[in-house]
Amino acid sequence: MSDIAKFPPRERHSDLAVLLPLSASAPDALGLSRWLASMPGWVLPALTTVLVFWPVYAMAQSTFTTERLLSTLLKWMPLLVTKGFVLNILISFLTMVFGTIAGIFLGLGRVSHSRFVRLVSWLMVQLFRNSPWLVLLFVVMLSLPFEIRIAGTIVPVPDWMKAVFGLSLPVMANIAEIVRGAIRSVPSGQWEAAESLAFSRTQTLWQIILPQCFKRMIPPWMNWYAIMTMATPLVSLLGVTEIITLTRQAMEAEGNHPSLLVPFYGFALIIFFAYCYPIARLTMSLEKRFAVKL
Amino acid sequence: MSDNSPWTADQPIVSIKNVRKSYGEFEVLKGVSFDIMKGDVICIIGPSGSGKSTLIRCINALADIQDGSIKVEGQEVHDAKLDKLALRRKVGMVFQQYNLFPHKTALQNVMMAPLKVLGQQKKDVEMRARALLKKVRLEGKENAYPGELSGGQQQRVAIARSLAMQPDVMLFDEVTAALDPETVKEVLITIKELAADGMTCILVTHEMSFAREVADHIYFTDRGVIVEHGPPSTFFDNAQDPRTKAFLGQIL
């Protein structure tokens, strides 16, 4: 009988140093998407039942019967979606465009050779990542003019456009961190090889380093898109007529009856869920596909 | 720039004088000097940590030096006003870890620098790149990505990539150290052909039989100084310094 067999199984594990999977200790950059994507497909109909159909039934009273509640909701639904949610999506798209472009440059600033640029970028990232989004929104709202003059013509700046700038700030700071992390993850040998081939630093960044980062940046980038999309109702506090503002107005038009509260807000929640859920699923499948093969 | 310097081909193409370099307190190079003539093949050998790699990285300014002078074709490398990019067009380098660009095919890897850095015509560059890949015996692998190639094949792409810049001097930093034994040979053959074509080569290597065969001159470094040097026959068969003898005794 061999000696090894006498030991209980645990003792037989090697005591040599081994590399644990990196994800064991690294903070999860995809928290929201991972959580959303982990939900099974029946969550959406279940949520719809719990947040819309059941309240419509349970909260029905003599003045607002179940049928009347349903027909009221159905009546407002097209407007809430086409005039409200579509604006939320538009805001989220534009915010992502501005936030990404600014974030890439801010992220490059974080790895700049110039101490000053690095310091300024660091300050901006810290400031915009760690400030309450609503505070940033108010600051932008109040500090931007309602119209600007470009070459003699007066261009109005609508509130929702200001909201886009306000939301872009935290998105920019978080994208900057994604960019910095991705640049850092490229082995230093790539820099040296490019340097020895007479590439300038700027050329190295844009032609060699960033193209390699592109894939690994997509999942966390999409994760931030989902987070930011769900934050767009914040702008209703600034008077932008997006879905939540319209929901409130619709309920007022129907006499502000308490029975309307849960079905109407429940509908808004479901619409966001229905929009973000497939994005989260896609994010996680891309994450799996782009995973660095060791 | 080299244009206004009086360097001619009968002067050393690389001239290293009294070079000192330290990382913090630790002095890696303690006054190293030697000259390399055009077309020479020299091998730098020595125990690990003796400063061999650091030395050749100083030649193309990947690492800076604290004291002394390194001249390539008469141009001081560690001059604040130096056009580093101009220097690196003259000095090619191949690394231990190949460092190919993983998002580009073999052909694109070779073509990239001449296209983007030198701004040459795509047609000419492609023709030259294909010829170079053929020269390193990688015909048919033009469209393979680095991940699809073996270590030895990747290293030969790296050599072709460096040659595409038409350098005057090639630096090889332990280029076979990360390779499987069976692929070492194919890389060494490539380097040998290159040397036979008259390319000036500076190699850091642990392949003693290769060094003996290909080198015009061997330098043995230990603890930041050149302990002994000479043509391979004298160096390997008639070493004088006890440190050289001890090292060769361990290796051979």
Coordinates of C-alpha atoms in Angstrom, one line a residue:
Chain A
M1 CA 0.0 0.0 0.0
S2 CA 1.4 3.3 -0.9
D3 CA 2.1 6.1 1.6
I4 CA 0.1 8.6 -0.3
A5 CA -3.2 6.7 0.0
K6 CA -3.0 7.0 3.8
F7 CA -3.3 10.8 3.7
P8 CA -6.8 12.3 3.5
P9 CA -7.4 13.8 0.1
R10 CA -6.8 17.4 1.2
E11 CA -3.3 16.7 2.5
R12 CA -2.3 15.4 -0.9
H13 CA -2.7 18.8 -2.5
S14 CA 0.5 20.4 -3.7
D15 CA 2.0 23.0 -1.4
L16 CA 3.8 24.5 -4.4
A17 CA 2.9 28.1 -5.2
V18 CA 0.0 28.2 -7.7
L19 CA -1.6 31.1 -9.5
L20 CA -5.2 31.6 -8.4
P21 CA -7.6 32.9 -11.0
L22 CA -7.3 36.6 -11.2
S23 CA -11.1 37.2 -10.8
A24 CA -10.9 35.7 -7.3
S25 CA -9.7 39.0 -5.9
A26 CA -10.1 41.6 -8.7
P27 CA -13.1 43.8 -8.3
D28 CA -15.8 42.9 -10.8
A29 CA -16.0 45.4 -13.6
L30 CA -19.2 43.9 -14.9
G31 CA -21.3 43.7 -11.7
L32 CA -24.5 44.9 -13.1
S33 CA -24.4 43.0 -16.4
R34 CA -23.4 39.8 -14.6
W35 CA -26.3 40.2 -12.2
L36 CA -28.9 41.1 -14.9
A37 CA -27.6 38.4 -17.3
S38 CA -27.8 35.7 -14.6
M39 CA -31.6 36.1 -14.5
P40 CA -33.6 33.5 -16.4
G41 CA -35.9 34.6 -19.2
W42 CA -39.1 34.3 -17.3
V43 CA -38.1 37.2 -15.0
L44 CA -39.6 39.7 -17.5
P45 CA -43.1 38.2 -17.6
A46 CA -42.9 37.6 -13.9
L47 CA -42.0 41.2 -13.2
T48 CA -44.8 42.4 -15.6
T49 CA -47.3 40.3 -13.6
V50 CA -46.1 41.5 -10.2
L51 CA -45.6 45.2 -11.1
V52 CA -48.4 45.8 -13.6
F53 CA -51.1 43.1 -13.8
W54 CA -51.4 42.2 -10.2
P55 CA -51.6 45.8 -8.9
V56 CA -54.1 46.6 -11.6
Y57 CA -56.2 43.8 -10.1
A58 CA -55.4 44.3 -6.5
M59 CA -55.7 48.0 -6.3
A60 CA -58.9 48.3 -8.3
Q61 CA -61.5 50.3 -6.4
S62 CA -65.0 51.5 -7.1
T63 CA -63.9 54.5 -9.1
F64 CA -60.9 52.7 -10.8
T65 CA -62.0 49.2 -11.8
T66 CA -59.5 46.8 -13.2
E67 CA -60.7 47.4 -16.7
R68 CA -60.5 51.1 -16.3
L69 CA -57.0 50.9 -14.9
L70 CA -55.9 48.7 -17.8
S71 CA -57.4 50.9 -20.4
T72 CA -55.9 54.0 -18.9
L73 CA -52.5 52.4 -18.9
L74 CA -52.9 51.2 -22.5
K75 CA -54.1 54.6 -23.5
W76 CA -50.9 56.3 -22.2
M77 CA -48.5 53.6 -23.2
P78 CA -47.8 54.7 -26.8
L79 CA -47.1 58.3 -25.6
L80 CA -44.9 57.1 -22.7
V81 CA -42.8 55.0 -25.1
T82 CA -42.6 57.2 -28.2
K83 CA -42.3 60.6 -26.5
G84 CA -40.7 59.4 -23.3
F85 CA -38.6 56.3 -23.5
V86 CA -37.3 57.2 -26.9
L87 CA -35.8 60.3 -25.5
N88 CA -34.2 58.3 -22.7
I89 CA -32.6 56.2 -25.4
L90 CA -31.5 59.2 -27.4
I91 CA -30.0 60.7 -24.2
S92 CA -28.2 57.5 -23.4
F93 CA -26.8 57.1 -27.0
L94 CA -25.5 60.7 -27.1
T95 CA -24.1 60.5 -23.6
M96 CA -22.2 57.3 -24.5
V97 CA -20.8 59.0 -27.7
F98 CA -19.5 62.1 -25.8
G99 CA -18.5 60.1 -22.7
T100 CA -16.5 57.6 -24.7
I101 CA -14.7 60.1 -26.9
A102 CA -13.8 62.3 -23.8
G103 CA -13.1 59.1 -21.8
I104 CA -10.6 57.8 -24.3
F105 CA -8.6 61.0 -24.2
L106 CA -8.9 61.3 -20.4
G107 CA -7.7 57.7 -20.1
L108 CA -4.7 58.4 -22.4
G109 CA -4.0 61.4 -20.1
R110 CA -3.8 59.0 -17.2
V111 CA -0.9 57.2 -18.9
S112 CA 0.7 60.3 -20.3
H113 CA 4.5 60.9 -20.0
S114 CA 3.8 64.4 -18.7
R115 CA 3.4 64.6 -15.0
F116 CA 1.1 67.6 -15.3
V117 CA -1.2 65.9 -17.7
R118 CA -1.3 62.8 -15.5
L119 CA -2.1 64.8 -12.4
V120 CA -4.9 66.8 -14.1
S121 CA -6.4 63.6 -15.6
W122 CA -6.3 61.9 -12.3
L123 CA -8.0 64.8 -10.6
M124 CA -10.7 64.9 -13.3
V125 CA -11.3 61.1 -13.0
Q126 CA -11.5 61.2 -9.2
L127 CA -13.8 64.2 -9.3
F128 CA -16.3 62.9 -11.8
R129 CA -16.3 59.3 -10.7
N130 CA -16.9 60.1 -7.1
S131 CA -19.5 62.9 -7.3
P132 CA -23.2 62.2 -7.1
W133 CA -24.6 62.2 -10.6
L134 CA -27.5 64.4 -9.7
V135 CA -25.1 67.1 -8.4
L136 CA -23.2 67.0 -11.6
L137 CA -26.4 67.2 -13.6
F138 CA -27.5 70.3 -11.6
V139 CA -24.1 72.0 -12.0
V140 CA -24.2 71.5 -15.8
M141 CA -27.8 72.5 -16.0
L142 CA -27.3 75.8 -14.2
S143 CA -23.9 76.7 -15.6
L144 CA -24.6 76.1 -19.3
P145 CA -26.5 78.8 -21.2
F146 CA -29.9 78.1 -22.7
E147 CA -28.7 79.3 -26.0
I148 CA -25.3 79.8 -27.6
R149 CA -24.2 82.0 -30.4
I150 CA -22.4 80.3 -33.2
A151 CA -21.1 82.5 -36.1
G152 CA -23.9 85.0 -35.6
T153 CA -26.8 82.6 -35.3
I154 CA -28.4 81.8 -32.0
V155 CA -28.6 78.1 -31.3
P156 CA -30.8 77.1 -28.4
V157 CA -29.5 74.4 -26.1
P158 CA -32.4 72.3 -25.0
D159 CA -32.5 70.9 -21.5
W160 CA -32.1 67.3 -22.6
M161 CA -28.9 68.3 -24.4
K162 CA -27.6 69.8 -21.2
A163 CA -28.6 66.6 -19.5
V164 CA -26.5 64.7 -22.0
F165 CA -23.4 66.8 -21.1
G166 CA -24.1 66.3 -17.4
L167 CA -24.4 62.5 -17.7
S168 CA -21.4 62.4 -19.9
L169 CA -19.1 63.5 -17.1
P170 CA -19.3 60.5 -14.9
V171 CA -19.4 58.2 -17.9
M172 CA -16.3 59.9 -19.2
A173 CA -14.4 59.3 -16.0
N174 CA -15.4 55.6 -15.8
I175 CA -14.6 55.0 -19.5
A176 CA -11.2 56.7 -18.8
E177 CA -10.5 54.0 -16.1
I178 CA -11.5 51.3 -18.5
V179 CA -9.1 52.7 -21.1
R180 CA -6.3 53.0 -18.6
G181 CA -6.8 49.5 -17.3
A182 CA -6.8 48.1 -20.9
I183 CA -3.7 50.0 -21.8
R184 CA -1.9 48.8 -18.7
S185 CA -2.9 45.2 -19.5
V186 CA -0.9 45.2 -22.7
P187 CA 2.5 43.6 -22.0
S188 CA 5.4 46.1 -21.9
G189 CA 7.2 44.1 -24.6
Q190 CA 4.7 45.5 -27.1
W191 CA 5.8 49.1 -26.3
E192 CA 9.5 48.1 -26.6
A193 CA 9.0 46.3 -29.9
A194 CA 7.2 49.3 -31.3
E195 CA 9.8 51.7 -29.9
S196 CA 12.6 49.7 -31.4
L197 CA 10.8 49.9 -34.8
A198 CA 10.9 53.7 -34.6
F199 CA 7.2 54.2 -33.8
S200 CA 6.6 57.3 -31.9
R201 CA 4.7 57.1 -28.7
T202 CA 1.5 58.5 -30.2
Q203 CA 1.7 56.0 -33.2
T204 CA 2.4 53.2 -30.7
L205 CA -0.7 54.0 -28.7
W206 CA -3.1 54.4 -31.6
Q207 CA -1.8 51.8 -34.0
I208 CA -0.5 49.1 -31.7
I209 CA -1.7 49.3 -28.1
L210 CA -5.3 50.6 -28.5
P211 CA -6.3 48.1 -31.2
Q212 CA -5.3 45.4 -28.9
C213 CA -7.3 46.9 -26.1
F214 CA -10.4 47.4 -28.1
K215 CA -11.9 43.9 -27.6
R216 CA -11.3 43.8 -23.9
M217 CA -12.9 47.3 -23.4
I218 CA -16.2 46.3 -25.1
P219 CA -17.8 44.4 -22.2
P220 CA -17.1 46.9 -19.4
W221 CA -18.1 49.7 -21.9
M222 CA -21.4 48.0 -22.5
N223 CA -21.9 47.5 -18.8
W224 CA -21.5 51.3 -18.3
Y225 CA -24.0 51.9 -21.0
A226 CA -26.6 49.8 -19.1
I227 CA -25.8 51.6 -15.8
M228 CA -26.0 55.0 -17.5
T229 CA -29.2 54.2 -19.3
M230 CA -30.9 53.2 -16.1
A231 CA -29.7 56.6 -14.6
T232 CA -31.4 58.6 -17.4
P233 CA -34.6 59.1 -15.4
L234 CA -32.5 61.3 -13.1
V235 CA -32.9 64.0 -15.7
S236 CA -36.7 64.2 -15.0
L237 CA -35.7 66.1 -11.9
L238 CA -34.4 68.8 -14.2
G239 CA -37.6 69.0 -16.1
V240 CA -36.6 67.1 -19.2
T241 CA -39.8 65.4 -20.5
E242 CA -38.5 61.8 -20.6
I243 CA -40.4 58.7 -19.6
I244 CA -40.7 59.4 -15.8
T245 CA -41.7 63.0 -16.3
L246 CA -44.4 61.9 -18.7
T247 CA -45.5 59.1 -16.4
R248 CA -46.1 61.7 -13.7
Q249 CA -47.9 64.0 -16.0
A250 CA -50.1 61.2 -17.3
M251 CA -51.1 60.2 -13.8
E252 CA -51.9 63.9 -13.0
A253 CA -54.1 64.0 -16.1
E254 CA -55.9 61.0 -14.7
G255 CA -56.6 62.7 -11.4
N256 CA -53.6 61.4 -9.5
H257 CA -55.5 58.4 -8.3
P258 CA -53.3 56.3 -5.9
S259 CA -54.3 53.1 -7.8
L260 CA -52.4 54.3 -10.8
L261 CA -49.1 54.7 -9.0
V262 CA -47.7 51.1 -9.0
P263 CA -48.9 50.1 -12.5
F264 CA -47.6 53.3 -14.2
Y265 CA -44.2 53.3 -12.5
G266 CA -44.1 49.5 -12.8
F267 CA -44.5 49.9 -16.5
A268 CA -41.5 52.3 -16.6
L269 CA -39.4 49.8 -14.7
I270 CA -40.3 47.0 -17.0
I271 CA -39.4 48.9 -20.1
F272 CA -36.0 49.6 -18.7
F273 CA -35.5 46.0 -17.7
A274 CA -36.7 44.8 -21.1
Y275 CA -34.1 47.1 -22.7
C276 CA -31.1 46.4 -20.5
Y277 CA -31.6 42.7 -20.1
P278 CA -30.6 41.7 -23.6
I279 CA -27.7 44.2 -23.5
A280 CA -26.5 42.5 -20.3
R281 CA -26.8 39.0 -21.9
L282 CA -24.8 40.2 -24.9
T283 CA -22.2 41.8 -22.7
M284 CA -21.6 38.6 -20.8
S285 CA -21.4 36.5 -23.9
L286 CA -18.9 38.9 -25.4
E287 CA -17.0 38.8 -22.2
K288 CA -16.8 35.1 -22.5
R289 CA -15.7 35.2 -26.1
F290 CA -13.0 37.9 -25.6
A291 CA -11.7 36.4 -22.4
V292 CA -7.9 36.4 -22.4
K293 CA -6.7 32.9 -23.1
L294 CA -3.8 32.0 -20.9
Chain B
M1 CA 21.8 63.4 -37.7
S2 CA 24.3 61.2 -39.3
D3 CA 24.3 63.3 -42.5
N4 CA 26.5 66.1 -41.0
S5 CA 28.8 63.8 -39.0
P6 CA 32.0 62.7 -40.6
W7 CA 31.4 59.0 -40.0
T8 CA 32.8 56.7 -42.7
A9 CA 32.6 53.0 -43.1
D10 CA 36.2 52.5 -42.0
Q11 CA 35.3 53.7 -38.5
P12 CA 33.5 51.6 -36.0
I13 CA 29.8 51.4 -36.7
V14 CA 29.1 51.1 -33.0
S15 CA 31.5 52.6 -30.6
I16 CA 31.0 52.1 -26.8
K17 CA 33.2 54.0 -24.4
N18 CA 33.3 53.6 -20.7
V19 CA 29.5 53.2 -20.3
R20 CA 28.1 53.2 -16.8
K21 CA 24.6 52.5 -15.9
S22 CA 22.8 51.9 -12.6
Y23 CA 19.4 51.1 -11.4
G24 CA 19.2 53.0 -8.2
E25 CA 22.1 51.9 -6.0
F26 CA 22.9 48.9 -8.1
E27 CA 25.5 49.5 -10.8
V28 CA 24.8 47.2 -13.8
L29 CA 27.5 48.5 -16.1
K30 CA 30.7 49.6 -14.6
G31 CA 32.6 51.1 -17.5
V32 CA 32.2 49.0 -20.6
S33 CA 34.1 49.8 -23.8
F34 CA 34.3 48.2 -27.2
D35 CA 34.1 48.9 -30.9
I36 CA 32.3 47.1 -33.7
M37 CA 33.2 47.4 -37.3
K38 CA 30.6 47.2 -40.1
G39 CA 29.8 43.6 -41.0
D40 CA 31.2 42.3 -37.7
V41 CA 29.3 39.7 -35.7
I42 CA 29.9 39.8 -32.0
C43 CA 28.5 37.7 -29.2
I44 CA 28.2 38.9 -25.7
I45 CA 28.1 36.0 -23.2
G46 CA 28.2 35.8 -19.5
P47 CA 26.2 34.8 -16.4
S48 CA 22.7 36.1 -16.0
G49 CA 22.6 39.5 -14.3
S50 CA 25.9 40.5 -15.7
G51 CA 24.5 43.4 -17.7
K52 CA 24.5 41.9 -21.2
S53 CA 20.9 42.6 -22.1
T54 CA 21.1 46.1 -20.5
L55 CA 24.1 46.8 -22.6
I56 CA 22.5 46.1 -25.9
R57 CA 19.3 47.9 -24.9
C58 CA 21.4 51.0 -24.4
I59 CA 22.6 50.8 -28.0
N60 CA 19.2 51.7 -29.4
A61 CA 18.3 53.9 -26.4
L62 CA 15.6 51.6 -25.0
A63 CA 17.6 52.1 -21.7
D64 CA 19.6 55.3 -20.9
I65 CA 23.1 55.5 -19.5
Q66 CA 24.5 57.5 -16.6
D67 CA 28.0 58.0 -18.0
G68 CA 30.2 57.3 -21.0
S69 CA 29.3 57.4 -24.6
I70 CA 27.7 55.1 -27.2
K71 CA 28.0 56.1 -30.9
V72 CA 26.2 54.5 -33.7
E73 CA 27.6 55.6 -37.1
G74 CA 29.3 58.5 -35.3
Q75 CA 26.1 59.7 -33.7
E76 CA 26.0 60.0 -30.0
V77 CA 23.0 57.9 -28.8
H78 CA 22.6 59.4 -25.3
D79 CA 22.4 62.9 -26.4
A80 CA 19.3 64.8 -25.2
K81 CA 18.9 66.3 -28.7
L82 CA 19.1 62.9 -30.4
D83 CA 16.4 62.0 -32.9
K84 CA 15.6 58.6 -31.3
L85 CA 13.4 57.6 -34.2
A86 CA 16.3 58.2 -36.7
L87 CA 18.6 56.1 -34.5
R88 CA 16.1 53.2 -34.4
R89 CA 15.7 53.2 -38.1
K90 CA 19.4 52.2 -38.2
V91 CA 19.4 49.8 -35.3
G92 CA 17.0 46.8 -35.4
M93 CA 16.2 44.7 -32.4
V94 CA 14.9 41.2 -31.8
F95 CA 13.6 40.3 -28.3
Q96 CA 13.6 37.1 -26.3
Q97 CA 9.8 37.1 -26.2
Y98 CA 9.3 37.9 -29.9
N99 CA 6.8 40.7 -29.1
L100 CA 5.0 40.4 -32.4
F101 CA 1.8 42.5 -32.6
P102 CA -0.9 39.9 -32.0
H103 CA -3.7 41.7 -33.8
K104 CA -1.7 41.7 -37.1
T105 CA -0.8 38.9 -39.5
A106 CA 2.8 37.9 -40.1
L107 CA 2.9 40.0 -43.3
Q108 CA 1.2 43.0 -41.6
N109 CA 3.7 42.7 -38.7
V110 CA 6.6 43.0 -41.2
M111 CA 4.9 45.7 -43.3
M112 CA 3.7 48.0 -40.5
A113 CA 6.8 50.0 -39.6
P114 CA 8.0 50.7 -43.2
L115 CA 4.4 51.8 -44.0
K116 CA 3.6 53.9 -40.9
V117 CA 7.0 55.1 -39.8
L118 CA 8.8 55.5 -43.1
G119 CA 5.7 56.2 -45.1
Q120 CA 6.9 54.0 -48.0
Q121 CA 4.7 52.9 -50.9
K122 CA 2.5 49.9 -50.0
K123 CA 3.3 48.0 -53.1
D124 CA 7.1 48.2 -52.6
V125 CA 6.8 47.4 -48.9
E126 CA 4.6 44.4 -49.5
M127 CA 7.0 43.0 -52.1
R128 CA 9.9 43.5 -49.7
A129 CA 8.0 42.0 -46.8
R130 CA 7.1 38.9 -48.8
A131 CA 10.7 38.5 -49.9
L132 CA 11.8 38.8 -46.3
L133 CA 9.3 36.2 -45.1
K134 CA 10.6 34.0 -47.8
K135 CA 14.1 34.6 -46.7
V136 CA 13.3 33.5 -43.1
R137 CA 11.6 30.4 -44.6
L138 CA 8.1 31.4 -43.8
E139 CA 6.6 31.4 -47.3
G140 CA 2.9 30.5 -47.0
K141 CA 2.6 31.9 -43.4
E142 CA 2.0 35.4 -44.6
N143 CA -1.6 35.5 -43.4
A144 CA -1.1 33.6 -40.2
Y145 CA -1.6 35.5 -36.9
P146 CA 1.3 35.2 -34.3
G147 CA -0.9 33.0 -32.1
E148 CA -1.1 30.4 -34.9
L149 CA 2.7 30.2 -35.2
S150 CA 5.3 28.3 -33.2
G151 CA 7.8 30.1 -31.1
G152 CA 10.5 29.6 -33.7
Q153 CA 8.3 30.8 -36.5
Q154 CA 7.2 33.9 -34.5
Q155 CA 10.9 34.7 -33.8
R156 CA 11.7 34.5 -37.5
V157 CA 8.8 36.8 -38.2
A158 CA 10.2 39.2 -35.6
I159 CA 13.6 39.1 -37.4
A160 CA 11.9 39.8 -40.7
R161 CA 9.9 42.6 -39.1
S162 CA 13.1 44.2 -37.9
L163 CA 14.9 43.7 -41.2
A164 CA 12.0 45.4 -43.0
M165 CA 13.3 48.7 -41.7
Q166 CA 16.6 48.1 -43.5
P167 CA 18.7 48.6 -40.4
D168 CA 22.5 48.8 -40.5
V169 CA 22.9 47.0 -37.2
M170 CA 20.9 44.2 -35.7
L171 CA 20.6 43.5 -31.9
F172 CA 19.6 40.1 -30.8
D173 CA 18.6 39.9 -27.1
E174 CA 18.7 36.2 -26.1
V175 CA 16.4 35.4 -29.0
T176 CA 16.5 31.6 -28.6
A177 CA 16.2 31.6 -24.8
A178 CA 12.3 31.2 -24.8
L179 CA 12.2 28.7 -27.6
D180 CA 11.7 24.9 -27.7
P181 CA 15.0 23.1 -28.3
E182 CA 13.9 21.8 -31.7
T183 CA 13.0 25.3 -33.0
V184 CA 16.2 27.0 -31.8
K185 CA 18.1 25.7 -34.8
E186 CA 15.8 27.3 -37.4
V187 CA 16.2 30.7 -35.8
L188 CA 20.0 30.3 -35.5
I189 CA 20.2 29.3 -39.2
T190 CA 18.4 32.5 -40.1
I191 CA 20.8 34.6 -38.0
K192 CA 23.7 32.8 -39.5
E193 CA 22.5 33.6 -43.0
L194 CA 22.0 37.2 -42.0
A195 CA 25.6 37.4 -40.7
A196 CA 26.9 35.8 -43.9
D197 CA 25.1 38.5 -45.9
G198 CA 27.3 41.0 -44.1
M199 CA 24.8 42.4 -41.6
T200 CA 26.4 43.8 -38.4
C201 CA 25.1 41.7 -35.6
I202 CA 25.3 42.1 -31.9
L203 CA 24.1 39.0 -30.1
V204 CA 23.5 38.3 -26.4
T205 CA 23.3 34.5 -26.3
H206 CA 23.7 31.4 -24.3
E207 CA 24.3 29.2 -27.4
M208 CA 28.0 28.7 -27.1
S209 CA 28.5 26.4 -30.1
F210 CA 26.6 28.9 -32.2
A211 CA 28.7 31.8 -30.8
R212 CA 31.9 29.9 -31.7
E213 CA 30.7 29.2 -35.2
V214 CA 29.2 32.6 -36.2
A215 CA 31.0 35.2 -34.1
D216 CA 34.0 37.3 -35.2
H217 CA 34.6 38.3 -31.7
I218 CA 33.3 37.2 -28.3
Y219 CA 32.9 39.4 -25.2
F220 CA 32.5 37.9 -21.8
T221 CA 30.9 40.1 -19.2
D222 CA 30.6 39.5 -15.5
R223 CA 29.3 41.9 -12.9
G224 CA 29.1 44.9 -15.2
V225 CA 32.5 44.7 -16.8
I226 CA 34.1 43.0 -19.8
V227 CA 36.3 40.4 -18.3
E228 CA 37.8 39.0 -21.4
H229 CA 37.3 39.1 -25.1
G230 CA 38.8 37.7 -28.2
P231 CA 38.1 35.7 -31.4
P232 CA 36.2 32.5 -30.7
S233 CA 39.1 30.1 -31.2
T234 CA 41.3 31.9 -28.6
F235 CA 38.4 32.7 -26.3
F236 CA 37.0 29.2 -26.0
D237 CA 40.2 27.2 -26.2
N238 CA 42.6 29.5 -24.4
A239 CA 40.7 31.5 -21.8
Q240 CA 42.9 33.4 -19.4
D241 CA 40.8 34.9 -16.7
P242 CA 39.7 32.6 -13.9
R243 CA 36.1 33.9 -14.1
T244 CA 35.9 33.1 -17.8
K245 CA 37.3 29.6 -17.1
A246 CA 34.8 29.0 -14.3
F247 CA 31.9 30.1 -16.5
L248 CA 33.0 28.1 -19.5
G249 CA 33.6 25.2 -17.3
Q250 CA 30.0 25.3 -16.1
I251 CA 28.5 25.7 -19.6
L252 CA 30.6 23.6 -21.9

